[in-house]
Tab-separated table of C-alpha atoms in Angstrom:
chain	number	residue	atom	x	y	z
A	98	UNK	CA	0.000	0.000	0.000
A	99	UNK	CA	1.437	3.343	-1.014
A	100	UNK	CA	1.888	5.953	1.672
A	101	UNK	CA	-1.161	8.100	1.210
A	102	UNK	CA	-3.322	10.015	3.604
A	103	UNK	CA	-5.991	7.872	5.260
A	104	UNK	CA	-9.487	9.188	4.592
A	105	UNK	CA	-11.057	8.176	7.898
A	106	UNK	CA	-14.652	8.987	6.948
A	107	UNK	CA	-14.394	6.419	4.155
A	108	UNK	CA	-12.634	3.893	6.421
A	109	UNK	CA	-15.304	4.245	9.136
A	110	UNK	CA	-18.073	3.822	6.556
A	111	UNK	CA	-16.429	0.671	5.145
A	112	UNK	CA	-15.949	-0.652	8.691
A	113	UNK	CA	-19.668	-0.075	9.328
A	114	UNK	CA	-20.528	-2.035	6.174
A	115	UNK	CA	-18.320	-4.891	7.369
A	116	UNK	CA	-19.957	-4.959	10.812
A	117	UNK	CA	-23.449	-4.693	9.332
A	118	UNK	CA	-22.621	-7.591	7.009
A	119	UNK	CA	-22.207	-9.899	10.003
A	120	UNK	CA	-25.638	-9.070	11.495
A	121	UNK	CA	-27.135	-10.459	13.641
A	122	UNK	CA	-23.688	-11.560	14.835
A	123	UNK	CA	-21.326	-9.160	16.592
A	124	UNK	CA	-17.654	-8.773	15.678
A	125	UNK	CA	-14.447	-7.608	17.311
A	126	UNK	CA	-12.221	-4.693	16.371
A	127	UNK	CA	-9.566	-7.245	15.364
A	128	UNK	CA	-11.974	-8.874	12.876
A	129	UNK	CA	-12.756	-5.468	11.346
A	130	UNK	CA	-9.045	-4.628	11.132
A	131	UNK	CA	-8.239	-7.928	9.391
A	132	UNK	CA	-10.963	-7.331	6.816
A	133	UNK	CA	-9.845	-3.746	6.147
A	134	UNK	CA	-6.219	-4.851	5.815
A	135	UNK	CA	-7.159	-7.724	3.495
A	136	UNK	CA	-9.080	-5.294	1.279
A	137	UNK	CA	-6.109	-2.924	1.189
A	138	UNK	CA	-8.031	-0.153	2.940
A	139	UNK	CA	-5.515	0.074	5.829
A	140	UNK	CA	-2.008	-1.253	6.386
A	141	UNK	CA	-1.880	-4.019	8.992
A	142	UNK	CA	0.335	-2.356	11.601
A	143	UNK	CA	-0.023	-1.846	15.372
A	144	UNK	CA	-0.180	1.971	15.063
A	145	UNK	CA	-2.925	1.719	12.425
A	146	UNK	CA	-4.852	-0.735	14.637
A	147	UNK	CA	-4.725	1.763	17.519
A	148	UNK	CA	-5.799	4.601	15.217
A	149	UNK	CA	-8.699	2.535	13.858
A	150	UNK	CA	-9.718	1.767	17.435
A	151	UNK	CA	-9.757	5.475	18.297
A	152	UNK	CA	-11.686	6.393	15.145
A	153	UNK	CA	-14.354	3.723	15.650
A	154	UNK	CA	-14.663	4.515	19.373
A	155	UNK	CA	-15.299	8.166	18.508
A	156	UNK	CA	-17.873	7.161	15.905
A	157	UNK	CA	-19.614	4.899	18.480
A	158	UNK	CA	-19.739	7.736	21.030
A	159	UNK	CA	-21.321	9.946	18.357
A	160	UNK	CA	-23.887	7.252	17.488
A	161	UNK	CA	-22.452	6.711	13.991
A	162	UNK	CA	-21.119	3.184	14.487
A	163	UNK	CA	-22.500	-0.033	16.035
A	164	UNK	CA	-21.055	-1.663	19.149
A	165	UNK	CA	-18.254	-4.176	18.775
A	166	UNK	CA	-17.466	-7.120	21.041
A	167	UNK	CA	-14.852	-6.293	23.669
A	168	UNK	CA	-13.633	-9.577	25.169
A	169	UNK	CA	-10.758	-7.926	27.024
A	170	UNK	CA	-12.742	-5.652	29.302
A	171	UNK	CA	-15.464	-8.067	30.348
A	172	UNK	CA	-16.195	-8.074	34.079
A	173	UNK	CA	-17.148	-11.450	35.478
A	174	UNK	CA	-19.546	-11.279	38.404
A	175	UNK	CA	-20.821	-14.469	40.009
A	176	UNK	CA	-24.609	-14.804	39.930
A	177	UNK	CA	-26.465	-13.663	43.026
A	178	UNK	CA	-30.095	-13.462	44.080
A	179	UNK	CA	-31.877	-11.186	46.542
A	180	UNK	CA	-33.372	-14.189	48.382
A	181	UNK	CA	-33.537	-17.975	48.421
A	182	UNK	CA	-37.054	-17.749	46.964
A	183	UNK	CA	-35.764	-15.724	43.994
A	184	UNK	CA	-33.032	-18.322	43.460
A	185	UNK	CA	-35.494	-21.232	43.533
A	186	UNK	CA	-37.866	-19.395	41.190
A	187	UNK	CA	-35.101	-18.946	38.587
A	188	UNK	CA	-33.765	-22.525	38.713
A	189	UNK	CA	-36.259	-24.050	36.202
A	190	UNK	CA	-34.953	-21.764	33.453
A	191	UNK	CA	-31.518	-23.381	33.841
A	192	UNK	CA	-32.768	-26.885	33.061
A	193	UNK	CA	-31.544	-28.312	29.743
A	194	UNK	CA	-31.728	-31.828	28.368
A	195	UNK	CA	-28.538	-33.306	26.952
A	196	UNK	CA	-29.560	-33.457	23.288
A	197	UNK	CA	-26.609	-35.704	22.443
A	198	UNK	CA	-27.364	-38.419	25.036
A	199	UNK	CA	-27.477	-41.801	23.294
A	200	UNK	CA	-26.294	-40.470	19.929
A	201	UNK	CA	-23.398	-42.153	18.185
A	202	UNK	CA	-21.943	-38.854	16.943
A	203	UNK	CA	-21.799	-35.335	18.367
A	204	UNK	CA	-21.005	-32.046	16.658
A	205	UNK	CA	-18.560	-29.634	18.318
A	206	UNK	CA	-17.619	-26.167	17.135
A	207	UNK	CA	-14.137	-24.826	17.941
A	208	UNK	CA	-13.111	-21.167	17.865
A	209	UNK	CA	-9.657	-19.686	17.495
A	210	UNK	CA	-10.303	-16.931	20.026
A	211	UNK	CA	-12.901	-15.650	22.480
A	212	UNK	CA	-14.096	-12.957	20.065
A	213	UNK	CA	-15.454	-15.577	17.717
A	214	UNK	CA	-17.201	-17.416	20.564
A	215	UNK	CA	-18.863	-14.185	21.658
A	216	UNK	CA	-20.180	-13.685	18.145
A	217	UNK	CA	-22.112	-16.939	18.271
A	218	UNK	CA	-23.087	-17.184	21.957
A	219	UNK	CA	-26.376	-15.311	21.430
A	220	UNK	CA	-27.580	-17.811	18.824
A	221	UNK	CA	-28.372	-20.619	21.285
């Protein structure tokens, strides 16, 4: 890629198209960066990744860009209930049958990183 000035309005719009193309799935900043680099829109360098992050964060704050998955800053809080009755009332929703019990074969899906898993976790 020749050294030319990055036209960030165009980059942000292309990034939005990429994210929208995955709907209803969510994607990570890294996935967007890989796609932009593969298309030749941005060079694949750490400084450009940081600049893309800043540009897309600004666009999100301004309501011009959809949310991305952020697997790094997730806060894990153990479940808690206000009372034993509330806990007991919620328990039936946890029940799941093992749909593979007794089957000769089972299907498993593996992901290279947590960002991909997050993309598909809402599809259960």
